[in-house]
Coordinates of C-alpha atoms in Angstrom, one line a residue:
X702 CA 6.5 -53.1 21.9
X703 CA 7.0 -54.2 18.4
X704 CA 9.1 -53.4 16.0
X705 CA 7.3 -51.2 13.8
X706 CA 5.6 -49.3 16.6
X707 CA 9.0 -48.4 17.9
X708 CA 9.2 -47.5 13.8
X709 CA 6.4 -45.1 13.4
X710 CA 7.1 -43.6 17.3
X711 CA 10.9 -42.8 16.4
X712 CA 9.7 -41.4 13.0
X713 CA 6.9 -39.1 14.1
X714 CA 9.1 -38.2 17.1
X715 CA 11.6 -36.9 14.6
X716 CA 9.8 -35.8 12.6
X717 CA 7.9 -33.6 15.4
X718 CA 12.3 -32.6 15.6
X719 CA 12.9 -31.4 12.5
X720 CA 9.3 -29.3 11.9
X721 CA 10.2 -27.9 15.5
X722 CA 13.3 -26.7 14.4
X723 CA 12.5 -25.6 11.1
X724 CA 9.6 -23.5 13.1
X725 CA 12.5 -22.0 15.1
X726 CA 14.4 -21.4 11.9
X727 CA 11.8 -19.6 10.5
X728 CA 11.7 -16.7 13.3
X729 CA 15.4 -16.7 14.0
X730 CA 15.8 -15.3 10.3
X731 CA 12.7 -12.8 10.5
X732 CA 15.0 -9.0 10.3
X733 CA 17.6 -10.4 8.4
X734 CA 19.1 -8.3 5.9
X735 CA 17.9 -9.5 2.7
X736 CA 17.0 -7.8 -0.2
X737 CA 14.2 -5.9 0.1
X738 CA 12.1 -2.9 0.0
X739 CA 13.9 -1.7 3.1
X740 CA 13.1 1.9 2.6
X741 CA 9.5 1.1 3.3
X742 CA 10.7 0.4 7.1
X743 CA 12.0 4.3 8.1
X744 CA 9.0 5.4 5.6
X745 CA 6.3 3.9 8.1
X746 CA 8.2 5.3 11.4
X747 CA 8.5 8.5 9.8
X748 CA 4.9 8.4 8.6
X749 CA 4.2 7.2 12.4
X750 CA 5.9 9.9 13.9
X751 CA 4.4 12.5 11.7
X752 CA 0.3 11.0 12.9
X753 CA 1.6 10.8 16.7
X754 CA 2.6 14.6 16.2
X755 CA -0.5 15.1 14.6
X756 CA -3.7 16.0 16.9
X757 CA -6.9 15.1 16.0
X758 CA -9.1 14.8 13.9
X759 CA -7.7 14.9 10.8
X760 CA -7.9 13.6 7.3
X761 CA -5.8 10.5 7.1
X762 CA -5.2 8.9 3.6
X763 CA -4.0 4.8 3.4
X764 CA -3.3 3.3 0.0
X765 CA -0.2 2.5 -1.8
X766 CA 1.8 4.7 -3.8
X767 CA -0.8 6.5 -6.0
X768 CA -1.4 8.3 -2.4
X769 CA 2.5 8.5 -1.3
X770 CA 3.1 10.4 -4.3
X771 CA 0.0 12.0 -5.3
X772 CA -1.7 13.4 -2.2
X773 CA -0.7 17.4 -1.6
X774 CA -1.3 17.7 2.5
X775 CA -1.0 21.6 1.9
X776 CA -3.8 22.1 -0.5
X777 CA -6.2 19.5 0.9
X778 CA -5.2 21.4 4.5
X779 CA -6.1 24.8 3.2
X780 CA -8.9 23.7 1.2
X781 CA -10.5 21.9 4.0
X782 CA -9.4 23.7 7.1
X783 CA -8.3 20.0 8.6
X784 CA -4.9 18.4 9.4
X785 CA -3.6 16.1 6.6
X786 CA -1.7 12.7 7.4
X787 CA -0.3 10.7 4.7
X788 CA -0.3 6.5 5.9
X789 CA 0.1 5.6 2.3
X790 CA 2.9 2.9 0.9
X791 CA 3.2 0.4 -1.3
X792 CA 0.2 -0.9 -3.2
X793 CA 2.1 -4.6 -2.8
X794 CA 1.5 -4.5 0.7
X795 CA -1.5 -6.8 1.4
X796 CA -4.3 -4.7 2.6
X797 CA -4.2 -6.5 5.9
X798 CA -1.3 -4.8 6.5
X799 CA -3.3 -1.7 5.9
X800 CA -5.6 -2.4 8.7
X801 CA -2.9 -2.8 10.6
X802 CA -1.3 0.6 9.8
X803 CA -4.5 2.3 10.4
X804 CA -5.4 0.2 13.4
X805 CA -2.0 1.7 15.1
X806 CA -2.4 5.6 14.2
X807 CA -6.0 6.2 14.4
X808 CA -7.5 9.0 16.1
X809 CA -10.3 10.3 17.0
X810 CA -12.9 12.0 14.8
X811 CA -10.4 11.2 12.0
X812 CA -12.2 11.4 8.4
X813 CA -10.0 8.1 6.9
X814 CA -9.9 8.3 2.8
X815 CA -8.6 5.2 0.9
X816 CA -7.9 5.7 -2.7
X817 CA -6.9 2.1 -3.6
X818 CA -5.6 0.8 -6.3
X819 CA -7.3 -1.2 -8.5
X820 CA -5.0 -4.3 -7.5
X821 CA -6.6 -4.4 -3.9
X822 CA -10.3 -5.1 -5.4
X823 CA -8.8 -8.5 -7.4
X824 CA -6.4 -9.8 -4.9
X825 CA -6.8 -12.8 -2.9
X826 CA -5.9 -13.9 0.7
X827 CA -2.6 -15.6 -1.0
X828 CA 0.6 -13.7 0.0
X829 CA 2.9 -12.6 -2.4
X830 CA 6.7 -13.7 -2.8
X831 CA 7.0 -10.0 -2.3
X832 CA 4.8 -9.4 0.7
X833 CA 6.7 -12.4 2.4
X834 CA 9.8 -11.5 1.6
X835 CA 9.3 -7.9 2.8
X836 CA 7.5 -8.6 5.8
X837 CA 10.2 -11.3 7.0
X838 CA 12.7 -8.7 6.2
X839 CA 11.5 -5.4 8.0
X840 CA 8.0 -6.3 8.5
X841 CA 9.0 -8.6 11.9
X842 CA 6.8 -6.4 14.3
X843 CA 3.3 -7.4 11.8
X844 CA 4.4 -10.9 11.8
X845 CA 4.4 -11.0 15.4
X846 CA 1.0 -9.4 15.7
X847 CA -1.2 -11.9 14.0
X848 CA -2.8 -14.8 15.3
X849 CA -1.6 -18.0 15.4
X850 CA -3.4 -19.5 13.2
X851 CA -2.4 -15.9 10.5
X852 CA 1.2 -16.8 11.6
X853 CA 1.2 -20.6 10.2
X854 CA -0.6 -19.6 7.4
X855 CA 2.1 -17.1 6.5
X856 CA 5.0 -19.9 7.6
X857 CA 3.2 -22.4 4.9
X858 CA 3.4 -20.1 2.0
X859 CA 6.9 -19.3 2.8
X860 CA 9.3 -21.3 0.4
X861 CA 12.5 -23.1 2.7
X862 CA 14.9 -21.3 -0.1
X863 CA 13.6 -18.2 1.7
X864 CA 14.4 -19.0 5.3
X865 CA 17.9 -20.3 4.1
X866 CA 18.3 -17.1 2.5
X867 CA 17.2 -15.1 5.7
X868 CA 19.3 -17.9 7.9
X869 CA 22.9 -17.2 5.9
X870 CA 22.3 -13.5 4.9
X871 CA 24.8 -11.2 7.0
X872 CA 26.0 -7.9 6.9
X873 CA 24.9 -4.1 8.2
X874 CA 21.4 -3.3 8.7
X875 CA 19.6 -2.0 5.6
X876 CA 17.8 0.9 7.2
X877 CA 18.4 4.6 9.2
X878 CA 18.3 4.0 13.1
X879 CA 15.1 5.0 14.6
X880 CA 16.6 7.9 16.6
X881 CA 18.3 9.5 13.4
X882 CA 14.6 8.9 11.7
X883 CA 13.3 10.6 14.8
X884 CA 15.5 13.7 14.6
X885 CA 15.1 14.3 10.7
X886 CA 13.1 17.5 10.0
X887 CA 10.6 16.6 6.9
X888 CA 11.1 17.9 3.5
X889 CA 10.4 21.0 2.4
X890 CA 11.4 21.5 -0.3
X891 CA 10.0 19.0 -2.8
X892 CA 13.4 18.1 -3.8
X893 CA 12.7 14.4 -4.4
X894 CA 15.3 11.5 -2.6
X895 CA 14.1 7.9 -4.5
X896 CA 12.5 6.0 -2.0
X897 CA 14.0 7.5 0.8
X898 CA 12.3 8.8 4.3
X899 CA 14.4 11.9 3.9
X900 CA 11.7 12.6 0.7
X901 CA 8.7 12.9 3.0
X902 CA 7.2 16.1 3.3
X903 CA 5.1 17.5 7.1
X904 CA 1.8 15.5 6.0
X905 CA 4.0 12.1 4.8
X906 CA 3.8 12.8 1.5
X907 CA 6.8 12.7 -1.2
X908 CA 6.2 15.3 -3.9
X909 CA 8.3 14.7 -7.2
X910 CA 8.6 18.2 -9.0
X911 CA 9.3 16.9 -11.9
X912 CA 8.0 15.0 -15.2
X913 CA 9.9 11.7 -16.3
X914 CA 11.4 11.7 -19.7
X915 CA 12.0 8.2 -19.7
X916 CA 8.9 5.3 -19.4
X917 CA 6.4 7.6 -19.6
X918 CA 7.5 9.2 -22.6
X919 CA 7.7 6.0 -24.4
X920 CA 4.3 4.7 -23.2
X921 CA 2.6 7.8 -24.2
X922 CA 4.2 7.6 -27.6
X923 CA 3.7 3.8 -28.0
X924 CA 0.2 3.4 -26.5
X925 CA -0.5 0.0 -28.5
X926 CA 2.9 -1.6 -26.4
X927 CA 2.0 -0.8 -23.1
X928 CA -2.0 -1.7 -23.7
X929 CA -2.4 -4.0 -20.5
X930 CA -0.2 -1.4 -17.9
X931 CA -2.3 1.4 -19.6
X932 CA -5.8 -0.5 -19.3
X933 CA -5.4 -0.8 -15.3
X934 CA -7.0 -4.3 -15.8
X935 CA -10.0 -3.2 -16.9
X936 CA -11.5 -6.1 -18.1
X937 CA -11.6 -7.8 -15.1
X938 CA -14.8 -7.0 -12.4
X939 CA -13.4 -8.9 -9.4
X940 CA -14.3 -7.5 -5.9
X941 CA -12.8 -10.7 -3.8
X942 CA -14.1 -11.2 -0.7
X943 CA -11.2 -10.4 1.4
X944 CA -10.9 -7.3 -0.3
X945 CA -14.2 -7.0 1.2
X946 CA -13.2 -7.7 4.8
X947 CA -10.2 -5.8 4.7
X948 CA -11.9 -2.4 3.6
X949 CA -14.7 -3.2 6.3
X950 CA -12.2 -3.7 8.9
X951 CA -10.8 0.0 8.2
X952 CA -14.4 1.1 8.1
X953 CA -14.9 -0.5 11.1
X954 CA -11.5 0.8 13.0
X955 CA -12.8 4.5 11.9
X956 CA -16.0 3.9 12.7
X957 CA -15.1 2.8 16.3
X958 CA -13.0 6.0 16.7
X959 CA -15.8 8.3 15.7
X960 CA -14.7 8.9 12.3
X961 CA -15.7 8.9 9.1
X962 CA -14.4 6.7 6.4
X963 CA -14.6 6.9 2.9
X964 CA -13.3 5.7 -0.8
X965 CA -12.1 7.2 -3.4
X966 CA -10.2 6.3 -6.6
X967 CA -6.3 5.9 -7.7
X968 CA -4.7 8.4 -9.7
X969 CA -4.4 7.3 -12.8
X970 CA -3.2 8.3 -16.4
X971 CA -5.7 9.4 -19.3
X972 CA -4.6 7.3 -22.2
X973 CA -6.6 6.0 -24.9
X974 CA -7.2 3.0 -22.4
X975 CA -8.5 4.5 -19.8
X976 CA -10.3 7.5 -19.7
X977 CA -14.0 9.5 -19.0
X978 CA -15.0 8.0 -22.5
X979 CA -13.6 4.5 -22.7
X980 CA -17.1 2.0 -22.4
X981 CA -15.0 -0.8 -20.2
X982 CA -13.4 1.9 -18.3
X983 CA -16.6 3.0 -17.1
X984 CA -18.3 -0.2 -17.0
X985 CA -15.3 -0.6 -14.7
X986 CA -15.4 1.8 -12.5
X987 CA -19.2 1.6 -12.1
X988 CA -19.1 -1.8 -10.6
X989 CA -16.6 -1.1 -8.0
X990 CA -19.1 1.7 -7.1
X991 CA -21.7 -0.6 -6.6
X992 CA -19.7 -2.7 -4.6
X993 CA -18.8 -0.1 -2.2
X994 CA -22.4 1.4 -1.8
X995 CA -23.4 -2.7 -0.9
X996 CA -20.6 -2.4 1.8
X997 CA -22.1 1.4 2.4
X998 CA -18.8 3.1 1.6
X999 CA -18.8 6.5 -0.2
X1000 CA -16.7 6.8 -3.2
X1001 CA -15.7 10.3 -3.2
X1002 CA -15.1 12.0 -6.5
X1003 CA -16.9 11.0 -9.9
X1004 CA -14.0 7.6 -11.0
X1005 CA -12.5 10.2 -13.4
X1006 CA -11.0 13.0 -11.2
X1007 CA -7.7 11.9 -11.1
X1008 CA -7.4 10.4 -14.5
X1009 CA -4.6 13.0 -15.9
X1010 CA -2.2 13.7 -18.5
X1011 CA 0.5 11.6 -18.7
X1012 CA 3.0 15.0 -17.9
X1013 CA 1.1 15.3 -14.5
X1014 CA 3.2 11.8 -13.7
X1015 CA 6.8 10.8 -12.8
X1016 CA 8.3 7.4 -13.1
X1017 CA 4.8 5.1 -12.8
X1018 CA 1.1 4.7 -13.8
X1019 CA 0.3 5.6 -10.7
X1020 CA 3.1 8.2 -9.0
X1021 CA 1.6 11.8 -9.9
X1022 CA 4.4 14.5 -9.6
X1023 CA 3.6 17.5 -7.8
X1024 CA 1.5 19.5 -10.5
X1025 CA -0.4 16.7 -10.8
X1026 CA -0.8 15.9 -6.9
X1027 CA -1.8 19.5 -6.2
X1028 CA -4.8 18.8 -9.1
X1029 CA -5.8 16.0 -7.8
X1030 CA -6.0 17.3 -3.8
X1031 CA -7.5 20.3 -4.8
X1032 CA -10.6 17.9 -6.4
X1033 CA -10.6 15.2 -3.6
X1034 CA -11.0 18.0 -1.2
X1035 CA -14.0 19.7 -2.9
X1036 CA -15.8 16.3 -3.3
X1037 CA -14.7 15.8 0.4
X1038 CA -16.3 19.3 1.7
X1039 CA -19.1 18.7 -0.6
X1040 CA -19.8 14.8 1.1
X1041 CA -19.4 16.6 5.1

């Protein structure tokens, strides 16, 4: 054997070494307590706990926030005579991560609703620094649940500062045992907890009774500054392909449980950016509507519905406090009886 062949054999056999190790690196850090959107952990189990409690069928809603905060279970319940259970989180999360939330608490017969926000038509297959970091942190059990193939993928857009971070981060766990999440009666009070499990009402909702003085008082009153947050990107017409597959795999996961599943759109706030009368609003709205109806999805609700004032809001363009939320139920669940 020459000398270089004994070259290149030691250095791809090390090499094969250090990738190895820097493989088991990787999952040894997975759960580590980094900083994070931790709350979003005991938000799911509660939300779990609440849909396993729940029998069938029912309306479920999966989204991010604009539906954690702005969906009243009690009106659309009385409205519509059906169970309510709220699956919605974080509009960061990739909407594969969706799918897999509904995949695990589907039921029979359910009637799904998905009021996404606009973000999920325009994003890509590329994971966020946020959705890695969060789903290495307290998203292990995901991770673990994707194919091989989903799992490098994930590993590759993962910077090594990352794992380091996960590798040498110590300290107590950044989240409520499951038992003590388990035993916690749900809110009922709309007294409002930031970003805490203990805020979720019967149907998984979190209600905020009350109207933010501070952002939302300054973007109402200087419009001009806050022109792109108050525009909800509507300049921009993308409908990506994977937004595509991942709304047709939670048609699909309904539609294989005998349910219905439907669209609908975000709450939103009725600046002079976005509103009923706004030309690239509408032009906006319309050709997300058309993509839906090619994918055969129902958008319930005219694009406007939930397009209120900025008092109906609390501390985000899309988190409706609970005067606004009960509006906006009360309408999704009329379009909703009118559709069945």
């Amino acid at each position: 054997m020459t000398k270089n062949i004994k070259l290149i054999i030691t250095f791809t056999a090390l090499s094969v070494f250090m990738f190895a190790g820097y493989v088991c690196a990787y999952y040894l850090q997975i759960g580590k307590p980094v900083i994070a959107e931790w709350w979003l952990k005991n938000t799911l189990e509660k939300k779990e706990l609440i849909s396993e409690s729940t029998t069938g069928p029912r309306i479920v809603i999966i989204s991010g926030s604009n539906s954690l905060f702005g969906i009243s279970g009690d009106v659309m319940e009385r409205k519509t005579g059906m169970k309510v259970v709220n699956l919605a989180l974080h509009a960061n999360l990739d909407i594969d991560y969706l799918v897999y939330v509904l995949r695990r608490n589907i039921k029979k017969g359910d009637i799904v609703i998905a009021p996404l926000e606009y973000e999920y038509y325009r994003r890509d297959e590329t994971p966020t620094t946020w959705f890695i970091t969060n789903m290495l942190g307290w998203g292990g059990d995901y991770v673990r649940t994707r194919s091989v193939f989903e799992q490098a993928r994930l590993l590759s857009f993962t910077s090594k500062d990352r794992v380091i971070e996960g590798l040498i981060t110590g300290g107590p766990n950044k989240y409520a045992p499951y038992d003590e999440v388990k035993a916690m009666p749900p809110a009922s009070d709309y007294s409002y907890r930031p970003y805490l499990y203990t805020s979720l009402d019967k149907y998984g909702s979190m209600q905020m009774p009350y109207y933010d003085q501070g952002i939302l008082v300054r973007m109402e009153m200087l419009q001009d500054k806050y022109r792109g947050t108050l525009s909800y990107g509507k300049t921009d017409l993308s409908f990506t392909d994977y937004a595509r597959d991942g709304i047709m795999a939670m048609k699909g996961i309904t539609e294989a449980a005998g349910g219905k599943f439907y669209g609908t759109w975000p709450a939103s706030i009725n600046s002079q950016f976005f509103n009923k009368d706004d030309k690239q609003a509408k032009i906006f709205s319309q050709n997300i509507k058309e993509k839906m109806a090619a994918l055969h999805i129902r958008m319930l609700c005219e694009p406007f519905y939930a397009n209120l004032d900025f008092k109906m809001f609390t501390d985000t363009m899309y988190h409706l406090n609970r005067t606004g939320s009960m509006i906006r139920s009360e309408r999704l669940a009329l379009c909703l009886s009118k559709a069945e």
